[in-house]
């Protein structure tokens, strides 16, 4: 019997739409953490943003097109299949049940999302299910608020090796090699204004957006 302990990552987000900042980060995380799989999991629709809305199924289709055949990356629609609000703890519980007690489960978030972590549903419970890896994002360097510091400081480790010694409970910040100052907000703004988004997202995603006329301003 193989004694390989699986290493599994989860990168959640709105992916509205997915872009190269997400995908390049995902590939670099897969390598840096030596993952077996990285689940990219679109969340249910956030509250109205005042811009043309794209359905969850369309966001999912764009994510699937963006990932294509990339080794190790999984387009995972479990939160869209679930009724009601989607909490990361519920998603992590499912992944934990699927991969087993010994699996190294890692929840990854960008620094901007991390700054809001204390407002999440049961943030301390996340650490009973997974490790937390926070990736740097250009333009976000704010100091950590005290409540956030309190949540993570006793869990901090300084290397992937130390993180992977246990199945869950650790906190690591990572600066991935290709920091990209790309956001979905910027892409939606450009599309709404009829401007080019070339090289900000994968070609098949750009083509699908164009083909279905997504995010474009309508009278
Ligand atoms: P929006 O501009 O609509 O808020 P976004 O570009 O931040 O969207 P999300 O779907 O909210 O994209 O992001 C999902 C996750 O990916 C979050 O944890 C976010 O911090 C991270 N992320 C998004 N863009 C980047 C990027 N360019 N580099 C690193 N991490 C990113």
GROMACS .gro file of C-alpha atoms and ligand atoms in nm:
model
  250
    1UNK     CA    1   0.000   0.000   0.000
    2UNK     CA    2   0.127   0.347  -0.084
    3UNK     CA    3   0.211   0.571   0.211
    4UNK     CA    4   0.177   0.893   0.013
    5UNK     CA    5   0.001   1.161   0.215
    6UNK     CA    6  -0.200   1.377  -0.024
    7UNK     CA    7  -0.141   1.751  -0.037
    8UNK     CA    8  -0.452   1.935  -0.145
    9UNK     CA    9  -0.508   2.306  -0.198
   10UNK     CA   10  -0.826   2.507  -0.220
   11UNK     CA   11  -0.843   2.846  -0.391
   12UNK     CA   12  -1.190   2.991  -0.364
   13UNK     CA   13  -1.311   3.312  -0.521
   14UNK     CA   14  -1.576   3.480  -0.724
   15UNK     CA   15  -1.378   3.437  -1.046
   16UNK     CA   16  -1.588   3.708  -1.205
   17UNK     CA   17  -1.409   3.649  -1.442
   18UNK     CA   18  -1.106   3.426  -1.384
   19UNK     CA   19  -0.783   3.597  -1.493
   20UNK     CA   20  -0.410   3.530  -1.522
   21UNK     CA   21  -0.352   3.663  -1.168
   22UNK     CA   22  -0.558   3.367  -1.040
   23UNK     CA   23  -0.422   3.109  -1.282
   24UNK     CA   24  -0.054   3.193  -1.262
   25UNK     CA   25  -0.084   3.204  -0.880
   26UNK     CA   26  -0.253   2.863  -0.890
   27UNK     CA   27   0.028   2.708  -1.095
   28UNK     CA   28   0.296   2.861  -0.874
   29UNK     CA   29   0.116   2.743  -0.559
   30UNK     CA   30   0.088   2.394  -0.702
   31UNK     CA   31   0.465   2.396  -0.746
   32UNK     CA   32   0.565   2.582  -0.427
   33UNK     CA   33   0.351   2.362  -0.200
   34UNK     CA   34   0.415   2.045  -0.407
   35UNK     CA   35   0.041   1.983  -0.421
   36UNK     CA   36  -0.127   1.681  -0.571
   37UNK     CA   37  -0.433   1.889  -0.656
   38UNK     CA   38  -0.548   2.247  -0.631
   39UNK     CA   39  -0.926   2.288  -0.629
   40UNK     CA   40  -1.040   2.621  -0.774
   41UNK     CA   41  -1.389   2.675  -0.633
   42UNK     CA   42  -1.621   2.951  -0.752
   43UNK     CA   43  -1.845   3.097  -0.482
   44UNK     CA   44  -2.211   3.185  -0.515
   45UNK     CA   45  -2.286   3.530  -0.652
   46UNK     CA   46  -2.177   3.817  -0.426
   47UNK     CA   47  -2.427   4.099  -0.359
   48UNK     CA   48  -2.507   4.313  -0.663
   49UNK     CA   49  -2.213   4.515  -0.780
   50UNK     CA   50  -2.387   4.764  -1.004
   51UNK     CA   51  -2.232   4.612  -1.314
   52UNK     CA   52  -2.376   4.371  -1.569
   53UNK     CA   53  -2.425   4.039  -1.390
   54UNK     CA   54  -2.290   3.716  -1.523
   55UNK     CA   55  -2.450   3.395  -1.399
   56UNK     CA   56  -2.273   3.147  -1.174
   57UNK     CA   57  -2.283   2.891  -1.454
   58UNK     CA   58  -2.114   3.137  -1.688
   59UNK     CA   59  -1.842   3.215  -1.431
   60UNK     CA   60  -1.791   2.842  -1.393
   61UNK     CA   61  -1.768   2.792  -1.770
   62UNK     CA   62  -1.508   3.068  -1.794
   63UNK     CA   63  -1.307   2.910  -1.512
   64UNK     CA   64  -1.322   2.572  -1.687
   65UNK     CA   65  -1.207   2.732  -2.012
   66UNK     CA   66  -0.927   2.916  -1.830
   67UNK     CA   67  -0.793   2.604  -1.658
   68UNK     CA   68  -0.812   2.395  -1.973
   69UNK     CA   69  -0.573   2.102  -1.937
   70UNK     CA   70  -0.344   2.261  -1.675
   71UNK     CA   71  -0.195   1.975  -1.471
   72UNK     CA   72  -0.311   1.963  -1.108
   73UNK     CA   73  -0.574   2.236  -1.132
   74UNK     CA   74  -0.935   2.128  -1.078
   75UNK     CA   75  -1.243   2.332  -1.166
   76UNK     CA   76  -1.465   2.242  -0.871
   77UNK     CA   77  -1.833   2.346  -0.877
   78UNK     CA   78  -1.932   2.211  -0.532
   79UNK     CA   79  -2.026   2.551  -0.383
   80UNK     CA   80  -2.256   2.623  -0.675
   81UNK     CA   81  -2.433   2.291  -0.623
   82UNK     CA   82  -2.496   2.370  -0.256
   83UNK     CA   83  -2.807   2.557  -0.143
   84UNK     CA   84  -2.781   2.880   0.054
   85UNK     CA   85  -2.467   3.066   0.164
   86UNK     CA   86  -2.138   2.894   0.099
   87UNK     CA   87  -1.902   2.891   0.393
   88UNK     CA   88  -1.540   2.789   0.347
   89UNK     CA   89  -1.560   2.572   0.661
   90UNK     CA   90  -1.830   2.361   0.494
   91UNK     CA   91  -1.620   2.324   0.180
   92UNK     CA   92  -1.313   2.231   0.383
   93UNK     CA   93  -1.516   1.976   0.579
   94UNK     CA   94  -1.615   1.810   0.252
   95UNK     CA   95  -1.258   1.807   0.123
   96UNK     CA   96  -1.135   1.668   0.457
   97UNK     CA   97  -1.390   1.386   0.438
   98UNK     CA   98  -1.283   1.307   0.081
   99UNK     CA   99  -0.906   1.312   0.133
  100UNK     CA  100  -0.888   1.173   0.489
  101UNK     CA  101  -0.750   1.281   0.828
  102UNK     CA  102  -0.384   1.273   0.729
  103UNK     CA  103  -0.413   1.477   0.409
  104UNK     CA  104  -0.240   1.814   0.414
  105UNK     CA  105  -0.523   2.050   0.334
  106UNK     CA  106  -0.436   2.410   0.250
  107UNK     CA  107  -0.675   2.699   0.207
  108UNK     CA  108  -0.515   2.974  -0.001
  109UNK     CA  109  -0.626   3.335  -0.008
  110UNK     CA  110  -0.480   3.659  -0.140
  111UNK     CA  111  -0.374   3.928   0.104
  112UNK     CA  112  -0.680   4.144   0.025
  113UNK     CA  113  -0.916   3.859   0.118
  114UNK     CA  114  -0.703   3.777   0.424
  115UNK     CA  115  -0.760   4.128   0.563
  116UNK     CA  116  -1.131   4.043   0.590
  117UNK     CA  117  -1.083   3.698   0.743
  118UNK     CA  118  -1.208   3.789   1.091
  119UNK     CA  119  -1.545   3.876   0.933
  120UNK     CA  120  -1.581   3.524   0.790
  121UNK     CA  121  -1.805   3.255   0.936
  122UNK     CA  122  -1.615   3.078   1.222
  123UNK     CA  123  -1.262   3.179   1.118
  124UNK     CA  124  -1.091   2.987   1.402
  125UNK     CA  125  -1.259   2.666   1.288
  126UNK     CA  126  -1.080   2.692   0.954
  127UNK     CA  127  -0.759   2.597   1.131
  128UNK     CA  128  -0.906   2.274   1.268
  129UNK     CA  129  -0.963   2.168   0.909
  130UNK     CA  130  -0.681   2.321   0.706
  131UNK     CA  131  -0.368   2.530   0.694
  132UNK     CA  132  -0.396   2.888   0.576
  133UNK     CA  133  -0.155   3.017   0.313
  134UNK     CA  134  -0.176   3.386   0.231
  135UNK     CA  135  -0.027   3.507  -0.095
  136UNK     CA  136   0.101   3.857  -0.146
  137UNK     CA  137  -0.089   4.072  -0.394
  138UNK     CA  138   0.052   4.389  -0.550
  139UNK     CA  139  -0.100   4.702  -0.398
  140UNK     CA  140  -0.191   4.542  -0.066
  141UNK     CA  141   0.062   4.591   0.214
  142UNK     CA  142  -0.152   4.716   0.502
  143UNK     CA  143  -0.038   4.613   0.849
  144UNK     CA  144  -0.250   4.340   1.008
  145UNK     CA  145  -0.526   4.460   1.242
  146UNK     CA  146  -0.486   4.335   1.602
  147UNK     CA  147  -0.779   4.089   1.580
  148UNK     CA  148  -0.629   3.925   1.273
  149UNK     CA  149  -0.283   3.915   1.429
  150UNK     CA  150  -0.435   3.738   1.730
  151UNK     CA  151  -0.596   3.477   1.506
  152UNK     CA  152  -0.279   3.383   1.319
  153UNK     CA  153   0.031   3.468   1.525
  154UNK     CA  154   0.049   3.148   1.728
  155UNK     CA  155  -0.004   2.943   1.413
  156UNK     CA  156   0.267   3.102   1.199
  157UNK     CA  157   0.539   2.888   1.042
  158UNK     CA  158   0.817   3.009   0.814
  159UNK     CA  159   0.850   2.733   0.557
  160UNK     CA  160   0.644   2.496   0.346
  161UNK     CA  161   0.831   2.207   0.503
  162UNK     CA  162   0.715   2.301   0.853
  163UNK     CA  163   0.361   2.362   0.732
  164UNK     CA  164   0.343   2.016   0.579
  165UNK     CA  165   0.448   1.839   0.899
  166UNK     CA  166   0.087   1.847   1.019
  167UNK     CA  167  -0.251   1.802   0.844
  168UNK     CA  168  -0.389   2.147   0.943
  169UNK     CA  169  -0.358   2.441   1.183
  170UNK     CA  170  -0.064   2.635   1.038
  171UNK     CA  171  -0.034   2.978   0.881
  172UNK     CA  172   0.222   3.076   0.618
  173UNK     CA  173   0.263   3.383   0.401
  174UNK     CA  174   0.410   3.329   0.056
  175UNK     CA  175   0.537   3.569  -0.205
  176UNK     CA  176   0.498   3.383  -0.532
  177UNK     CA  177   0.746   3.462  -0.813
  178UNK     CA  178   0.506   3.626  -1.062
  179UNK     CA  179   0.317   3.891  -0.873
  180UNK     CA  180   0.047   4.019  -1.105
  181UNK     CA  181  -0.147   4.338  -1.049
  182UNK     CA  182  -0.456   4.204  -1.225
  183UNK     CA  183  -0.802   4.213  -1.068
  184UNK     CA  184  -1.142   4.102  -1.194
  185UNK     CA  185  -1.274   4.450  -1.109
  186UNK     CA  186  -1.024   4.605  -1.351
  187UNK     CA  187  -1.123   4.355  -1.622
  188UNK     CA  188  -1.497   4.417  -1.572
  189UNK     CA  189  -1.439   4.793  -1.590
  190UNK     CA  190  -1.244   4.763  -1.914
  191UNK     CA  191  -1.504   4.533  -2.073
  192UNK     CA  192  -1.785   4.764  -1.972
  193UNK     CA  193  -1.600   5.052  -2.134
  194UNK     CA  194  -1.539   4.846  -2.450
  195UNK     CA  195  -1.160   4.838  -2.394
  196UNK     CA  196  -0.913   4.556  -2.458
  197UNK     CA  197  -0.849   4.288  -2.197
  198UNK     CA  198  -0.596   4.098  -2.408
  199UNK     CA  199  -0.318   3.925  -2.209
  200UNK     CA  200  -0.499   3.984  -1.878
  201UNK     CA  201  -0.684   3.655  -1.909
  202UNK     CA  202  -0.638   3.334  -2.109
  203UNK     CA  203  -0.734   3.352  -2.475
  204UNK     CA  204  -1.021   3.098  -2.450
  205UNK     CA  205  -1.170   3.306  -2.166
  206UNK     CA  206  -1.141   3.626  -2.370
  207UNK     CA  207  -1.300   3.450  -2.668
  208UNK     CA  208  -1.592   3.318  -2.461
  209UNK     CA  209  -1.652   3.662  -2.308
  210UNK     CA  210  -1.659   3.812  -2.655
  211UNK     CA  211  -1.872   3.536  -2.803
  212UNK     CA  212  -2.143   3.563  -2.535
  213UNK     CA  213  -2.111   3.941  -2.492
  214UNK     CA  214  -2.043   3.909  -2.118
  215UNK     CA  215  -1.968   4.205  -1.889
  216UNK     CA  216  -2.047   4.443  -2.170
  217UNK     CA  217  -2.244   4.755  -2.116
  218UNK     CA  218  -2.603   4.726  -2.234
  219UNK     CA  219  -2.844   5.014  -2.276
  220LIG     P1  220  -1.262   4.139  -0.768
  220LIG     O1  221  -1.175   4.243  -0.833
  220LIG     O2  222  -1.394   4.116  -0.837
  220LIG     O3  223  -1.276   4.158  -0.619
  220LIG     P2  224  -1.043   3.945  -0.769
  220LIG     O4  225  -0.963   3.973  -0.890
  220LIG     O5  226  -0.990   3.989  -0.635
  220LIG     O6  227  -1.192   3.997  -0.789
  220LIG     P3  228  -1.148   3.697  -0.662
  220LIG     O7  229  -1.226   3.597  -0.740
  220LIG     O8  230  -1.217   3.777  -0.561
  220LIG     O9  231  -1.072   3.790  -0.770
  220LIG    O10  232  -1.017   3.628  -0.602
  220LIG     C1  233  -1.011   3.495  -0.557
  220LIG     C2  234  -0.884   3.478  -0.476
  220LIG    O11  235  -0.768   3.502  -0.558
  220LIG     C3  236  -0.875   3.578  -0.358
  220LIG    O12  237  -0.816   3.511  -0.248
  220LIG     C4  238  -0.782   3.686  -0.413
  220LIG    O13  239  -0.711   3.749  -0.311
  220LIG     C5  240  -0.688   3.606  -0.504
  220LIG     N1  241  -0.638   3.685  -0.615
  220LIG     C6  242  -0.711   3.751  -0.707
  220LIG     N2  243  -0.631   3.813  -0.796
  220LIG     C7  244  -0.504   3.787  -0.759
  220LIG     C8  245  -0.375   3.825  -0.811
  220LIG     N3  246  -0.364   3.905  -0.917
  220LIG     N4  247  -0.266   3.779  -0.745
  220LIG     C9  248  -0.279   3.701  -0.636
  220LIG     N5  249  -0.396   3.662  -0.583
  220LIG    C10  250  -0.509   3.704  -0.642
   0.00000   0.00000   0.00000
